[in-house]
Structure formats: C-alpha cells, structure tokens
GROMACS .gro file of N, CA and C in nm:
model
  444
    1MET      N    1   9.488   5.782  10.913
    1MET     CA    2   9.414   5.682  10.985
    1MET      C    3   9.419   5.672  11.119
    2LYS      N    4   9.579   5.699  11.173
    2LYS     CA    5   9.604   5.728  11.302
    2LYS      C    6   9.566   5.826  11.343
    3THR      N    7   9.540   5.970  11.266
    3THR     CA    8   9.479   6.087  11.299
    3THR      C    9   9.342   6.062  11.377
    4TRP      N   10   9.276   5.963  11.326
    4TRP     CA   11   9.111   5.966  11.382
    4TRP      C   12   9.102   5.866  11.489
    5MET      N   13   9.239   5.784  11.466
    5MET     CA   14   9.247   5.710  11.610
    5MET      C   15   9.246   5.761  11.737
    6MET      N   16   9.341   5.894  11.687
    6MET     CA   17   9.413   5.961  11.819
    6MET      C   18   9.298   6.090  11.840
    7LEU      N   19   9.193   6.086  11.775
    7LEU     CA   20   9.130   6.196  11.778
    7LEU      C   21   8.984   6.110  11.909
    8ALA      N   22   8.967   5.952  11.857
    8ALA     CA   23   8.900   5.900  11.916
    8ALA      C   24   8.954   5.872  12.056
    9ASN      N   25   9.081   5.853  12.053
    9ASN     CA   26   9.124   5.816  12.202
    9ASN      C   27   9.126   5.977  12.261
   10ALA      N   28   9.122   6.083  12.244
   10ALA     CA   29   9.143   6.216  12.301
   10ALA      C   30   9.022   6.261  12.328
   11ALA      N   31   8.903   6.215  12.237
   11ALA     CA   32   8.757   6.243  12.247
   11ALA      C   33   8.721   6.266  12.415
   12PRO      N   34   8.713   6.162  12.482
   12PRO     CA   35   8.681   6.151  12.606
   12PRO      C   36   8.752   6.266  12.677
   13LEU      N   37   8.837   6.305  12.669
   13LEU     CA   38   8.930   6.391  12.762
   13LEU      C   39   8.876   6.537  12.771
   14PHE      N   40   8.766   6.556  12.655
   14PHE     CA   41   8.711   6.708  12.626
   14PHE      C   42   8.601   6.701  12.641
   15MET      N   43   8.535   6.557  12.682
   15MET     CA   44   8.382   6.593  12.753
   15MET      C   45   8.368   6.619  12.869
   16SER      N   46   8.236   6.610  12.926
   16SER     CA   47   8.255   6.667  13.070
   16SER      C   48   8.292   6.548  13.155
   17GLU      N   49   8.376   6.430  13.107
   17GLU     CA   50   8.440   6.358  13.193
   17GLU      C   51   8.557   6.411  13.271
   18MET      N   52   8.598   6.529  13.215
   18MET     CA   53   8.714   6.593  13.303
   18MET      C   54   8.700   6.631  13.378
   19ASN      N   55   8.789   6.618  13.490
   19ASN     CA   56   8.754   6.660  13.629
   19ASN      C   57   8.853   6.788  13.688
   20GLY      N   58   8.917   6.858  13.589
   20GLY     CA   59   9.051   6.934  13.602
   20GLY      C   60   9.171   6.855  13.676
   21ASN      N   61   9.182   6.775  13.707
   21ASN     CA   62   9.284   6.702  13.727
   21ASN      C   63   9.360   6.625  13.622
   22GLU      N   64   9.302   6.618  13.539
   22GLU     CA   65   9.384   6.505  13.388
   22GLU      C   66   9.442   6.613  13.297
   23LYS      N   67   9.535   6.554  13.258
   23LYS     CA   68   9.619   6.660  13.145
   23LYS      C   69   9.598   6.571  13.004
   24ILE      N   70   9.588   6.679  12.943
   24ILE     CA   71   9.579   6.662  12.797
   24ILE      C   72   9.707   6.571  12.742
   25PRO      N   73   9.674   6.476  12.666
   25PRO     CA   74   9.792   6.417  12.580
   25PRO      C   75   9.846   6.552  12.490
   26PHE      N   76   9.978   6.522  12.442
   26PHE     CA   77  10.037   6.622  12.353
   26PHE      C   78   9.990   6.579  12.193
   27THR      N   79   9.949   6.425  12.195
   27THR     CA   80   9.899   6.408  12.038
   27THR      C   81   9.757   6.452  12.036
   28GLY      N   82   9.696   6.439  12.163
   28GLY     CA   83   9.564   6.519  12.145
   28GLY      C   84   9.543   6.661  12.078
   29ILE      N   85   9.631   6.725  12.166
   29ILE     CA   86   9.666   6.879  12.132
   29ILE      C   87   9.674   6.898  11.994
   30ILE      N   88   9.785   6.831  11.954
   30ILE     CA   89   9.830   6.843  11.824
   30ILE      C   90   9.715   6.787  11.711
   31ALA      N   91   9.658   6.703  11.728
   31ALA     CA   92   9.540   6.646  11.656
   31ALA      C   93   9.407   6.756  11.624
   32VAL      N   94   9.386   6.829  11.779
   32VAL     CA   95   9.294   6.911  11.766
   32VAL      C   96   9.323   7.048  11.695
   33THR      N   97   9.461   7.074  11.726
   33THR     CA   98   9.503   7.202  11.643
   33THR      C   99   9.505   7.186  11.467
   34LEU      N  100   9.557   7.089  11.435
   34LEU     CA  101   9.584   7.057  11.297
   34LEU      C  102   9.420   7.036  11.234
   35THR      N  103   9.339   6.959  11.309
   35THR     CA  104   9.185   6.988  11.260
   35THR      C  105   9.129   7.093  11.267
   36GLY      N  106   9.152   7.223  11.347
   36GLY     CA  107   9.087   7.347  11.334
   36GLY      C  108   9.149   7.415  11.212
   37PHE      N  109   9.340   7.389  11.215
   37PHE     CA  110   9.366   7.462  11.079
   37PHE      C  111   9.277   7.421  10.948
   38ALA      N  112   9.253   7.303  10.941
   38ALA     CA  113   9.176   7.196  10.801
   38ALA      C  114   9.094   7.283  10.775
   39VAL      N  115   8.982   7.289  10.905
   39VAL     CA  116   8.871   7.351  10.879
   39VAL      C  117   8.858   7.505  10.872
   40VAL      N  118   8.973   7.577  10.931
   40VAL     CA  119   8.960   7.686  10.900
   40VAL      C  120   8.990   7.732  10.735
   41PHE      N  121   9.106   7.663  10.720
   41PHE     CA  122   9.110   7.672  10.537
   41PHE      C  123   9.053   7.646  10.431
   42LEU      N  124   8.996   7.542  10.484
   42LEU     CA  125   8.884   7.475  10.384
   42LEU      C  126   8.765   7.568  10.378
   43GLY      N  127   8.706   7.628  10.512
   43GLY     CA  128   8.610   7.706  10.511
   43GLY      C  129   8.628   7.849  10.398
   44LEU      N  130   8.754   7.871  10.440
   44LEU     CA  131   8.806   7.995  10.360
   44LEU      C  132   8.824   7.998  10.198
   45ILE      N  133   8.869   7.867  10.185
   45ILE     CA  134   8.855   7.812  10.008
   45ILE      C  135   8.748   7.812   9.985
   46ILE      N  136   8.617   7.755  10.026
   46ILE     CA  137   8.480   7.737   9.979
   46ILE      C  138   8.441   7.902   9.940
   47LEU      N  139   8.449   8.008  10.072
   47LEU     CA  140   8.406   8.108  10.042
   47LEU      C  141   8.476   8.184   9.936
   48ILE      N  142   8.613   8.185   9.921
   48ILE     CA  143   8.654   8.249   9.784
   48ILE      C  144   8.594   8.176   9.671
   49ALA      N  145   8.588   8.059   9.652
   49ALA     CA  146   8.525   8.012   9.557
   49ALA      C  147   8.405   8.059   9.527
   50PHE      N  148   8.287   8.072   9.623
   50PHE     CA  149   8.166   8.117   9.663
   50PHE      C  150   8.151   8.273   9.586
   51VAL      N  151   8.248   8.323   9.645
   51VAL     CA  152   8.253   8.475   9.598
   51VAL      C  153   8.288   8.531   9.445
   52SER      N  154   8.394   8.410   9.420
   52SER     CA  155   8.440   8.458   9.275
   52SER      C  156   8.336   8.366   9.166
   53LEU      N  157   8.270   8.308   9.244
   53LEU     CA  158   8.154   8.255   9.111
   53LEU      C  159   8.056   8.336   9.136
   54LEU      N  160   8.013   8.415   9.257
   54LEU     CA  161   7.921   8.493   9.238
   54LEU      C  162   7.949   8.621   9.161
   55GLY      N  163   8.065   8.670   9.177
   55GLY     CA  164   8.141   8.766   9.064
   55GLY      C  165   8.115   8.763   8.926
   56LYS      N  166   8.127   8.600   8.902
   56LYS     CA  167   8.139   8.601   8.742
   56LYS      C  168   7.991   8.566   8.703
   57PHE      N  169   7.878   8.523   8.788
   57PHE     CA  170   7.764   8.527   8.757
   57PHE      C  171   7.698   8.660   8.739
   58PHE      N  172   7.726   8.743   8.824
   58PHE     CA  173   7.657   8.906   8.839
   58PHE      C  174   7.732   8.966   8.703
   59GLU      N  175   7.857   8.903   8.668
   59GLU     CA  176   7.932   9.019   8.564
   59GLU      C  177   7.823   8.959   8.459
   60SER      N  178   7.818   8.821   8.434
   60SER     CA  179   7.794   8.792   8.299
   60SER      C  180   7.596   8.827   8.270
   61ARG      N  181   7.575   8.859   8.383
   61ARG     CA  182   7.426   8.904   8.416
   61ARG      C  183   7.421   9.038   8.360
   62SER      N  184   7.500   9.154   8.403
   62SER     CA  185   7.523   9.259   8.369
   62SER      C  186   7.523   9.305   8.221
   63ASP      N  187   7.631   9.173   8.180
   63ASP     CA  188   7.672   9.197   8.025
   63ASP      C  189   7.521   9.174   7.939
   64LYS      N  190   7.459   9.105   7.963
   64LYS     CA  191   7.325   9.052   7.908
   64LYS      C  192   7.224   9.153   7.930
   65SER      N  193   7.233   9.268   8.013
   65SER     CA  194   7.107   9.310   8.079
   65SER      C  195   7.141   9.428   7.952
   66LYS      N  196   7.243   9.480   7.904
   66LYS     CA  197   7.272   9.603   7.868
   66LYS      C  198   7.206   9.560   7.697
   67PRO      N  199   7.143   9.636   7.621
   67PRO     CA  200   7.102   9.633   7.523
   67PRO      C  201   7.184   9.718   7.434
   68ASP      N  202   7.203   9.664   7.308
   68ASP     CA  203   7.287   9.704   7.209
   68ASP      C  204   7.216   9.845   7.182
   69ALA      N  205   7.314   9.948   7.191
   69ALA     CA  206   7.270  10.101   7.126
   69ALA      C  207   7.258  10.075   6.995
   70PRO      N  208   7.149  10.140   6.923
   70PRO     CA  209   7.159  10.144   6.803
   70PRO      C  210   7.255  10.242   6.750
   71ALA      N  211   7.305  10.243   6.623
   71ALA     CA  212   7.401  10.316   6.573
   71ALA      C  213   7.366  10.459   6.568
   72ALA      N  214   7.439  10.560   6.600
   72ALA     CA  215   7.359  10.699   6.598
   72ALA      C  216   7.415  10.761   6.463
   73PRO      N  217   7.303  10.856   6.410
   73PRO     CA  218   7.336  10.881   6.298
   73PRO      C  219   7.483  11.003   6.280
   74LYS      N  220   7.530  11.008   6.167
   74LYS     CA  221   7.698  11.078   6.154
   74LYS      C  222   7.623  11.223   6.145
   75GLN      N  223   7.669  11.305   6.248
   75GLN     CA  224   7.665  11.417   6.207
   75GLN      C  225   7.784  11.487   6.138
   76GLU      N  226   7.758  11.623   6.118
   76GLU     CA  227   7.823  11.688   6.019
   76GLU      C  228   7.924  11.776   6.116
   77GLN      N  229   8.045  11.779   6.100
   77GLN     CA  230   8.156  11.803   6.203
   77GLN      C  231   8.165  11.949   6.169
   78LYS      N  232   8.178  12.035   6.258
   78LYS     CA  233   8.158  12.177   6.243
   78LYS      C  234   8.306  12.205   6.284
   79PRO      N  235   8.399  12.303   6.262
   79PRO     CA  236   8.519  12.339   6.222
   79PRO      C  237   8.514  12.383   6.402
   80ALA      N  238   8.640  12.369   6.457
   80ALA     CA  239   8.630  12.414   6.604
   80ALA      C  240   8.655  12.549   6.613
   81PRO      N  241   8.582  12.629   6.711
   81PRO     CA  242   8.610  12.771   6.710
   81PRO      C  243   8.722  12.813   6.732
   82LYS      N  244   8.741  12.896   6.693
   82LYS     CA  245   8.890  12.984   6.700
   82LYS      C  246   8.920  13.000   6.903
   83PRO      N  247   9.051  13.019   6.892
   83PRO     CA  248   9.052  13.013   7.083
   83PRO      C  249   9.069  13.175   7.049
   84ALA      N  250   8.992  13.209   7.193
   84ALA     CA  251   9.028  13.366   7.204
   84ALA      C  252   9.137  13.400   7.235
   85PRO      N  253   9.164  13.536   7.203
   85PRO     CA  254   9.275  13.583   7.221
   85PRO      C  255   9.339  13.592   7.377
   86LYS      N  256   9.468  13.564   7.418
   86LYS     CA  257   9.486  13.550   7.558
   86LYS      C  258   9.495  13.681   7.641
   87SER      N  259   9.478  13.670   7.738
   87SER     CA  260   9.447  13.785   7.837
   87SER      C  261   9.614  13.817   7.863
   88PRO      N  262   9.610  13.943   7.922
   88PRO     CA  263   9.760  13.976   7.975
   88PRO      C  264   9.788  13.877   8.090
   89ALA      N  265   9.679  13.844   8.170
   89ALA     CA  266   9.710  13.769   8.307
   89ALA      C  267   9.765  13.650   8.258
   90ALA      N  268   9.743  13.589   8.120
   90ALA     CA  269   9.809  13.430   8.090
   90ALA      C  270   9.944  13.446   8.083
   91ASP      N  271  10.001  13.533   8.031
   91ASP     CA  272  10.137  13.560   8.030
   91ASP      C  273  10.227  13.568   8.163
   92LEU      N  274  10.143  13.599   8.253
   92LEU     CA  275  10.222  13.629   8.389
   92LEU      C  276  10.259  13.506   8.461
   93ASN      N  277  10.365  13.507   8.522
   93ASN     CA  278  10.403  13.383   8.606
   93ASN      C  279  10.316  13.369   8.735
   94GLU      N  280  10.326  13.292   8.781
   94GLU     CA  281  10.264  13.247   8.907
   94GLU      C  282  10.273  13.331   9.052
   95GLU      N  283  10.394  13.392   9.078
   95GLU     CA  284  10.388  13.511   9.152
   95GLU      C  285  10.317  13.602   9.114
   96GLN      N  286  10.356  13.680   8.993
   96GLN     CA  287  10.312  13.778   8.944
   96GLN      C  288  10.158  13.761   8.935
   97ALA      N  289  10.095  13.659   8.914
   97ALA     CA  290   9.918  13.631   8.919
   97ALA      C  291   9.872  13.644   9.054
   98VAL      N  292   9.949  13.571   9.155
   98VAL     CA  293   9.904  13.596   9.291
   98VAL      C  294   9.932  13.737   9.353
   99VAL      N  295  10.048  13.831   9.296
   99VAL     CA  296   9.997  13.965   9.334
   99VAL      C  297   9.909  14.044   9.247
  100ALA      N  298   9.887  13.978   9.166
  100ALA     CA  299   9.768  14.063   9.082
  100ALA      C  300   9.620  14.035   9.120
  101ALA      N  301   9.634  13.899   9.196
  101ALA     CA  302   9.478  13.870   9.266
  101ALA      C  303   9.478  13.906   9.397
  102ILE      N  304   9.580  13.945   9.470
  102ILE     CA  305   9.591  14.026   9.611
  102ILE      C  306   9.511  14.145   9.578
  103CYS      N  307   9.585  14.212   9.477
  103CYS     CA  308   9.550  14.343   9.437
  103CYS      C  309   9.414  14.399   9.386
  104ALA      N  310   9.364  14.294   9.315
  104ALA     CA  311   9.245  14.282   9.266
  104ALA      C  312   9.129  14.302   9.370
  105ALA      N  313   9.171  14.200   9.481
  105ALA     CA  314   9.075  14.193   9.596
  105ALA      C  315   9.088  14.311   9.678
  106ILE      N  316   9.186  14.338   9.690
  106ILE     CA  317   9.189  14.492   9.816
  106ILE      C  318   9.115  14.597   9.707
  107SER      N  319   9.162  14.592   9.590
  107SER     CA  320   9.096  14.735   9.505
  107SER      C  321   8.914  14.717   9.529
  108ALA      N  322   8.887  14.572   9.510
  108ALA     CA  323   8.760  14.520   9.518
  108ALA      C  324   8.683  14.574   9.632
  109MET      N  325   8.766  14.569   9.740
  109MET     CA  326   8.711  14.609   9.840
  109MET      C  327   8.735  14.749   9.886
  110GLY      N  328   8.812  14.804   9.815
  110GLY     CA  329   8.808  14.963   9.851
  110GLY      C  330   8.712  15.042   9.797
  111ASP      N  331   8.656  14.949   9.663
  111ASP     CA  332   8.566  15.033   9.598
  111ASP      C  333   8.422  15.014   9.672
  112ALA      N  334   8.399  14.895   9.706
  112ALA     CA  335   8.264  14.841   9.847
  112ALA      C  336   8.277  14.994   9.889
  113GLU      N  337   8.381  15.034   9.965
  113GLU     CA  338   8.395  15.103  10.070
  113GLU      C  339   8.402  15.250  10.030
  114GLY      N  340   8.409  15.286   9.922
  114GLY     CA  341   8.432  15.413   9.889
  114GLY      C  342   8.593  15.474   9.896
  115THR      N  343   8.672  15.372   9.939
  115THR     CA  344   8.830  15.442   9.979
  115THR      C  345   8.888  15.373   9.869
  116THR      N  346   9.005  15.419   9.873
  116THR     CA  347   9.131  15.359   9.781
  116THR      C  348   9.223  15.295   9.846
  117TYR      N  349   9.266  15.184   9.838
  117TYR     CA  350   9.384  15.137   9.911
  117TYR      C  351   9.542  15.110   9.847
  118ALA      N  352   9.638  15.125   9.876
  118ALA     CA  353   9.766  15.101   9.832
  118ALA      C  354   9.811  14.972   9.871
  119VAL      N  355   9.897  14.886   9.785
  119VAL     CA  356   9.946  14.783   9.840
  119VAL      C  357  10.112  14.810   9.818
  120LYS      N  358  10.174  14.816   9.931
  120LYS     CA  359  10.298  14.847   9.959
  120LYS      C  360  10.396  14.732   9.990
  121SER      N  361  10.345  14.632   9.983
  121SER     CA  362  10.436  14.496   9.963
  121SER      C  363  10.356  14.395  10.037
  122ILE      N  364  10.428  14.260   9.969
  122ILE     CA  365  10.366  14.168   9.962
  122ILE      C  366  10.458  14.086  10.059
  123ARG      N  367  10.457  13.990  10.141
  123ARG     CA  368  10.577  13.916  10.195
  123ARG      C  369  10.509  13.789  10.213
  124PRO      N  370  10.556  13.697  10.234
  124PRO     CA  371  10.530  13.549  10.215
  124PRO      C  372  10.507  13.527  10.345
  125LYS      N  373  10.461  13.443  10.383
  125LYS     CA  374  10.412  13.402  10.555
  125LYS      C  375  10.548  13.329  10.598
  126GLN      N  376  10.602  13.314  10.689
  126GLN     CA  377  10.733  13.288  10.740
  126GLN      C  378  10.682  13.104  10.795
  127ALA      N  379  10.782  13.071  10.696
  127ALA     CA  380  10.754  12.902  10.738
  127ALA      C  381  10.775  12.868  10.879
  128PRO      N  382  10.695  12.744  10.932
  128PRO     CA  383  10.690  12.733  11.045
  128PRO      C  384  10.812  12.666  11.087
  129VAL      N  385  10.852  12.673  11.228
  129VAL     CA  386  10.968  12.620  11.317
  129VAL      C  387  10.973  12.457  11.250
  130ARG      N  388  11.071  12.430  11.228
  130ARG     CA  389  11.088  12.280  11.191
  130ARG      C  390  11.054  12.178  11.280
  131GLY      N  391  10.962  12.064  11.243
  131GLY     CA  392  10.904  11.973  11.345
  131GLY      C  393  10.785  12.043  11.422
  132ALA      N  394  10.718  12.212  11.396
  132ALA     CA  395  10.594  12.235  11.430
  132ALA      C  396  10.492  12.166  11.353
  133ARG      N  397  10.359  12.143  11.433
  133ARG     CA  398  10.270  12.049  11.358
  133ARG      C  399  10.150  12.155  11.320
  134PRO      N  400  10.089  12.158  11.200
  134PRO     CA  401  10.004  12.239  11.129
  134PRO      C  402   9.871  12.257  11.234
  135ALA      N  403   9.799  12.361  11.237
  135ALA     CA  404   9.721  12.391  11.334
  135ALA      C  405   9.579  12.274  11.283
  136TRP      N  406   9.567  12.246  11.172
  136TRP     CA  407   9.447  12.153  11.141
  136TRP      C  408   9.520  12.009  11.235
  137TYR      N  409   9.602  11.989  11.228
  137TYR     CA  410   9.658  11.832  11.306
  137TYR      C  411   9.646  11.850  11.461
  138MET      N  412   9.678  11.963  11.505
  138MET     CA  413   9.650  12.036  11.662
  138MET      C  414   9.542  12.018  11.675
  139ALA      N  415   9.441  12.047  11.617
  139ALA     CA  416   9.296  12.042  11.664
  139ALA      C  417   9.219  11.932  11.650
  140GLY      N  418   9.270  11.868  11.561
  140GLY     CA  419   9.209  11.699  11.558
  140GLY      C  420   9.293  11.612  11.666
  141LEU      N  421   9.447  11.621  11.716
  141LEU     CA  422   9.470  11.601  11.834
  141LEU      C  423   9.390  11.649  11.935
  142ARG      N  424   9.377  11.765  11.980
  142ARG     CA  425   9.287  11.788  12.066
  142ARG      C  426   9.168  11.761  12.084
  143ASP      N  427   9.117  11.725  11.999
  143ASP     CA  428   8.954  11.667  11.970
  143ASP      C  429   8.982  11.533  12.015
  144ASN      N  430   9.050  11.460  11.996
  144ASN     CA  431   9.035  11.338  11.998
  144ASN      C  432   9.150  11.284  12.158
  145THR      N  433   9.168  11.372  12.201
  145THR     CA  434   9.266  11.354  12.373
  145THR      C  435   9.205  11.452  12.465
  146THR      N  436   9.110  11.548  12.417
  146THR     CA  437   9.039  11.588  12.549
  146THR      C  438   8.944  11.485  12.612
  147PRO      N  439   8.948  11.506  12.757
  147PRO     CA  440   8.867  11.395  12.843
  147PRO      C  441   8.721  11.430  12.806
  148PHE      N  442   8.642  11.379  12.834
  148PHE     CA  443   8.485  11.367  12.813
  148PHE      C  444   8.431  11.460  12.931
   0.00000   0.00000   0.00000
C-alpha cells in the first residue's frame, strides 16, 4: 500500500509539471525502478510460459499427425557378402600411403604428357614460425581491416 502512495505522490513530478528546477525524491526513484523491474520480469515469465505452451501444443500436434506405419512383411535374410580381399595399400601406414599417392599422381601426370618422372625425395613442409598466423587468417584480417 505504501508503494502505491509513493507512486501517487511522485506522479506529478514525472508529468509536464516539472520545470527542470525540481528534484525527484529518492523514494520516487526507487519506486519507479522497482516497478520497472517487476514489469520486465513479469513480462519475461509470461513470455517463457507462452513459448513453452506453444512448444507442447505443436509437439502434441505433430505426434497426432504421424500415421502408424503398417508392419512391413518380413524379408528373407540373405547372408552378407564376403569382404573383398585386402589391397596391398591397406597394409601401408599413413606415411607410406601419402608417398604412394604422391607417386601415383606424378606418374599419372607423366603418362598424360608422354614423359616419365622419378621421385627423388619427399620432404615435409617446414613448420611455420611459432606465433605466425595461417594464410587464411591473414586474408580474413586483411579483408576486414582494409578501408573502403
């Protein structure tokens, strides 16, 4: 009851009667702040309840709309086919598989040109300097920071 009395007493201060020289009493500030918080949280609670009710409504509606599927006739189970014999590449470890793929690509390129190539060595790319950024990161940074 006191809150409503404070609001009733503070109401003229918030109307057009204020000329700029008057100060708002502290109790009026507290009353308006608490009322604002109460309205916002009440609105949030109502919104949460509304969304959850809509979710339940549509969930029950989607369950009703699904017709029961007729039972499928039993089919004969055929024995699973035997697995294909392993290729020699399956026994290779990862590094050997990479080397084999590189050699196959170079061989295919040489066959297309009518020449033969020989792979003398394969070296891994040197690791970037510690703290260096990848090229895709630098390209994105450059696109986003370049002036118009």
